[in-house]
Amino acid sequence: MIPAAFEYHRPKDVGGVIALLQQHGDEARVVAGGHSLIPMMKLRMTDVQHLVDLQDVAGLGGIQVAGEQITIGAMVTQHMLINNADLTEAAPILKEAALQIADPQVRYMGTIGGNVANGDPGNDMPALMLCLGATYTLTGPNGTRKVAARDFYEAAYVTVREDSELLTQLTFAAPKGGYAYEKQKRKIGDYATAAAAVQIAREGGLCVAASVSMTNLSDVPVWSKAAGAALVGTDCGPAAIRAAVDAALKDINPTEDNRGPVEFKRHVAKTVIGRAIARAWSRS
Amino acid sequence: MNDLTPPTHDERVANLKGMGHSRKRVEDARFTQGKGNYVDDVKLPGMLFGDFVRSPYAHARVVSIDTAAAMAVPGVLAVLTAKDLAPLNLHWMPTLAGDKQMVLADGKVLFQGQEVAYVVATDRYAAADGVEAVVVEYSELPVVTDPFKALEPGAPVLREDLAGQTSGAHGARRHHNHIFKWEVGDEAATDQAIGEAEVVAEEMVYYHRTHPCPLETCGCVASMDKINGKLTLWGTFQAPHVVRTVASLLSGIEEHNIRVISPDIGGGFGNKVGVYPGYICSIVASIVTGKPVKWVEDRMENLMATAFARDYWMKGKISATKEGKITGLHCHVTADHGAFDACADPTKFPAGFMSICTGSYDIPVAYLGVDGVYTNKAPGGVSYRCSFRVTEAAYFIERMIEVLAIELNMDAAELRAKNFIRKDQFPYQSALGWEYDSGDYHTAWDKALKAVDYDGLRREQATRVEAFKRGETRKLLGIGLTHFTEIVGAGPIKNCDILGMGMFDSCEIRIHPTGSAIARLGTISQGQGHATTFAQILASEIGIPADSITIEEGDTDTAPYGLGTYGSRSTPVAGAAAAMAGRKIRAKAQMIAAYLLEVHDDDVEFDVDRFVVKGAPERFKTMKAIAYAAYNQAIPGVEPGLEAVSYYDPPNMTYPFGAYICVMEIDVDTGVHEIRQFYALDDCGTRINPMVIEGQVHGGLTEALAIAMGQEIAYDEIGNVKTGTLMDFFLPTAWETPHYTSDHTVTPSPHHPIGAKGVGESPNVGGVPAFSNAVHDAFRAFGLRQSHMPHDHWRIWRIAHDLGLHD
């Protein structure tokens, strides 16, 4: 658990970061909270010659809740998400999910930007962002572009972000209605065996909008359009939930690991998604 | 009352903080403030650092090792391989179990993570870079990780060094991967009893491979002083004196020129009993370079390469009458020892005290056979917070009792009570040769059942099963029962030794002129709180306050020889030595007191903290006054000073016992469990410090929870370790740990000077079957007989799935 030698950079602004990324190409990696990258370096499973620390970079922090629009800087920690009253008021699912990430020590360091940008299918925030229909802002040598979270993930650890781009912020519309992030894990600090994020809007006795996404059930976070569609127009009763769960299960492709075989994961996914929908509906 | 009012008897007793007092742990001031001094805190001028190249393969020939690139790394001073150690005859080392083990790969590797080369560098980073730069060419060989397959005729030959050797340290070997067969009891009589029985239950009970995983990993600092010829070795050793003797025998350095120091140790649980290649290589490197060399393994190395625990396949047959009276027990174990037999058991017990597997029950006839087997897995087989293989034995019998209860269609609590050894049967001779010292199982059992309202729980469980069948709930309720009997305190020299050293222990005490004291023991605390509790024993025995007694352990230059701390032996053996040394002090103090009081020796008697003239309590001399007199008065016929030493050879083992009950909720769809209640009654004989006992029980139960519910060292088919980090190796935090209720009865050991039996390991021994039985019990109504641990989510889900509980 001793990393190989590397150069350490601590730029002050986004321009400085981009310049370093351009200069060193795939030999450079940015580090935010470090909870994914540092262990990989210590295990010598990733070769980072130039480590670009974002801690001093201006303009990457802050949580803004402006009317319907929520903007979160990439360097906002899980701890900050949990303790921001405006955010919890506007989008309580973030707090519910962030509280299920590891432990307080990790949450003091771990950032939302690192969590979504790394492309680790085990991370919780990507599925959440898919559920919320968030947009990521990427800044690179040619300026800034926006990418829908639902278009961002291509494969495990592979995203549409270019090597010389930095994910700087996340934006999404304040969600309406009930919410739930339901996660099964073996223990504190573990990735999900299966997890589901659900937002449901209700008018009268019927569901008018629903979004369902899942963590660690494929090599990318999964947003199930069909699952949401199966709930719209229903009372989210047992039959509707069953239909939504069946639809969601068609969109996942879990693999066997120490958490269990595929058949088990599909069964847990079924249970977890069903519970998330029921809880979100009960809060809607 | 004023300052001149003499303290009452009770006040004097309280002032001592002796036995029975929940004295706060004196160690915690430094531990809770980060001021402990562990091996990795040892920093010496010019110190070098060692790091290992380890095998990525479970079985392979080492074709070549190229160290040139590593030697070119700035800071790297040396790369040791087996070729360098061979001229010193240190490329192999003896194990505690009478086998030998490669220090560095000699021609082949036999498990993933095995030590291949040792890089020495001027700093830790350079050492790691050097490891990265060593080029090893391997040629893969067929791997066997299953002990049953290892014994098949065509199985790969693992230990080529043993070719042609048809017997080993423990008798005949019948196959090239066979280590030993060890048998206890009367197999013919057992087979007859089982053959004639009205009811027989058979089951294979697997206790999976796991690991003690102490928070601090293993490590050492070796420092050879070439001027005076002395070697100092700081290390995470549970038995520092034994390490000194082994180091002397291996290196040829005379024993007085070796000083072994165990500083603060961050948990051991058996993992730090053995001798590891890192110690040998560090010593060699220090001798070669003339500089101190530090080696501290990381977590993955600890989990992959240092001693594992368990891995016992236990095939059982238990027979009974229709009424449930047990008539016989047959057990055959296939014991997976990994690539080298490096178990840490007393020499004559290659399967430890597995023969305690008749448990708490009066079983007239029994047989145990154990076959030790080599596989391509890490060596070890240590006692993870238990006396030698006692956890395996307790798990086996407590599962067999449950299976028998199913066979008899009888309540498992009732079946236990029907078969307990009765109070009037002690001392009890077990069918497998042990003499149980004392016990009162029925009293403990009744107390436990009453405490949890056992009958009420069974009613609730029956209601739950009905509700489940009606589809009203997806949760089942399990009631896990255990009544365990331990065998600890190894042990009597007549049958217990390690490498020929009898398993006595020792205490040396010096009373200072002003009435305070220092005591040194042959044991070494790894978190147990010896500095707290041994002082309490001495306080009660000698009559000076525990707060005035310093306890020192772990430095072989100052501490008397002892066999160390494991197997719950500190209190039964060293605690007894402390009491006996204290009594020698008291005997001399009595003579001094009589002289000072101008009466005959027999005319004074000990009273808490003083000797008083019989019948005249106003005439007394306190221990403080006696201590002073011992150093400043010429007393006819009495040597000056007040010191004593005791080497204690226990006449028997001690047999702590307990009744544990676990109430567990299980979600059949997710496999997630919730411990609703855990009641732990322990009887460890005389209780020295109730608070420390409770802490020990909580810690041991949490390890038991881990083992039963998820912790394992798992291998894939080609011998890769699948659980080599704490992501996959379950180490519970506060979040996963349930609330425990502890309770006790007190049945003193009749042969121990203070009646104490030891408690540190009971909760691991009793806890594992309690958790596991709760899982099994939840599914009993649906037909489950046996499902192997660990009961993690997917394996519990699999039980439910196989029983048809999912739609």
PDB file of C-alpha atoms in Angstrom, chain B residues 9 12 541-542 586-587 589-591 593-594 597 599-623 626:
ATOM      1  CA  HIS B   9     -12.828  -2.616  56.887  1.00  0.00           C
ATOM      2  CA  ARG B  12      -9.767  -0.466  53.320  1.00  0.00           C
ATOM      3  CA  GLU B 541      -3.194 -11.044  47.789  1.00  0.00           C
ATOM      4  CA  ILE B 542      -0.638  -8.629  49.211  1.00  0.00           C
ATOM      5  CA  ARG B 586       2.617 -12.319  52.354  1.00  0.00           C
ATOM      6  CA  ALA B 587       4.346 -15.209  54.113  1.00  0.00           C
ATOM      7  CA  ALA B 589       5.473 -10.114  55.541  1.00  0.00           C
ATOM      8  CA  GLN B 590       3.842 -12.189  58.252  1.00  0.00           C
ATOM      9  CA  MET B 591       7.230 -12.972  59.798  1.00  0.00           C
ATOM     10  CA  ALA B 593       4.928  -8.217  61.182  1.00  0.00           C
ATOM     11  CA  ALA B 594       5.210 -10.732  64.000  1.00  0.00           C
ATOM     12  CA  LEU B 597       4.612  -6.683  66.974  1.00  0.00           C
ATOM     13  CA  VAL B 599       4.508 -11.887  68.913  1.00  0.00           C
ATOM     14  CA  HIS B 600       4.906 -15.344  67.439  1.00  0.00           C
ATOM     15  CA  ASP B 601       4.392 -15.706  63.650  1.00  0.00           C
ATOM     16  CA  ASP B 602       1.230 -17.700  64.223  1.00  0.00           C
ATOM     17  CA  ASP B 603      -0.233 -15.006  66.438  1.00  0.00           C
ATOM     18  CA  VAL B 604      -0.799 -12.552  63.576  1.00  0.00           C
ATOM     19  CA  GLU B 605      -3.285 -12.858  60.745  1.00  0.00           C
ATOM     20  CA  PHE B 606      -3.758 -11.076  57.421  1.00  0.00           C
ATOM     21  CA  ASP B 607      -6.556  -8.535  57.293  1.00  0.00           C
ATOM     22  CA  VAL B 608      -7.010  -6.767  53.914  1.00  0.00           C
ATOM     23  CA  ASP B 609      -3.970  -4.475  53.997  1.00  0.00           C
ATOM     24  CA  ARG B 610      -2.247  -5.422  57.266  1.00  0.00           C
ATOM     25  CA  PHE B 611      -1.334  -8.107  59.721  1.00  0.00           C
ATOM     26  CA  VAL B 612      -3.147  -7.895  63.058  1.00  0.00           C
ATOM     27  CA  VAL B 613      -2.570  -9.655  66.313  1.00  0.00           C
ATOM     28  CA  LYS B 614      -5.260 -12.285  66.668  1.00  0.00           C
ATOM     29  CA  GLY B 615      -7.891 -11.084  69.067  1.00  0.00           C
ATOM     30  CA  ALA B 616      -6.352  -7.616  69.299  1.00  0.00           C
ATOM     31  CA  PRO B 617      -7.183  -5.794  66.075  1.00  0.00           C
ATOM     32  CA  GLU B 618      -5.879  -2.497  67.446  1.00  0.00           C
ATOM     33  CA  ARG B 619      -2.384  -4.024  67.316  1.00  0.00           C
ATOM     34  CA  PHE B 620      -1.393  -4.228  63.661  1.00  0.00           C
ATOM     35  CA  LYS B 621       1.254  -3.421  61.084  1.00  0.00           C
ATOM     36  CA  THR B 622       0.143  -2.265  57.639  1.00  0.00           C
ATOM     37  CA  MET B 623       1.802  -3.708  54.556  1.00  0.00           C
ATOM     38  CA  ILE B 626       6.061  -3.965  56.848  1.00  0.00           C
TER      39      ILE B 626
END
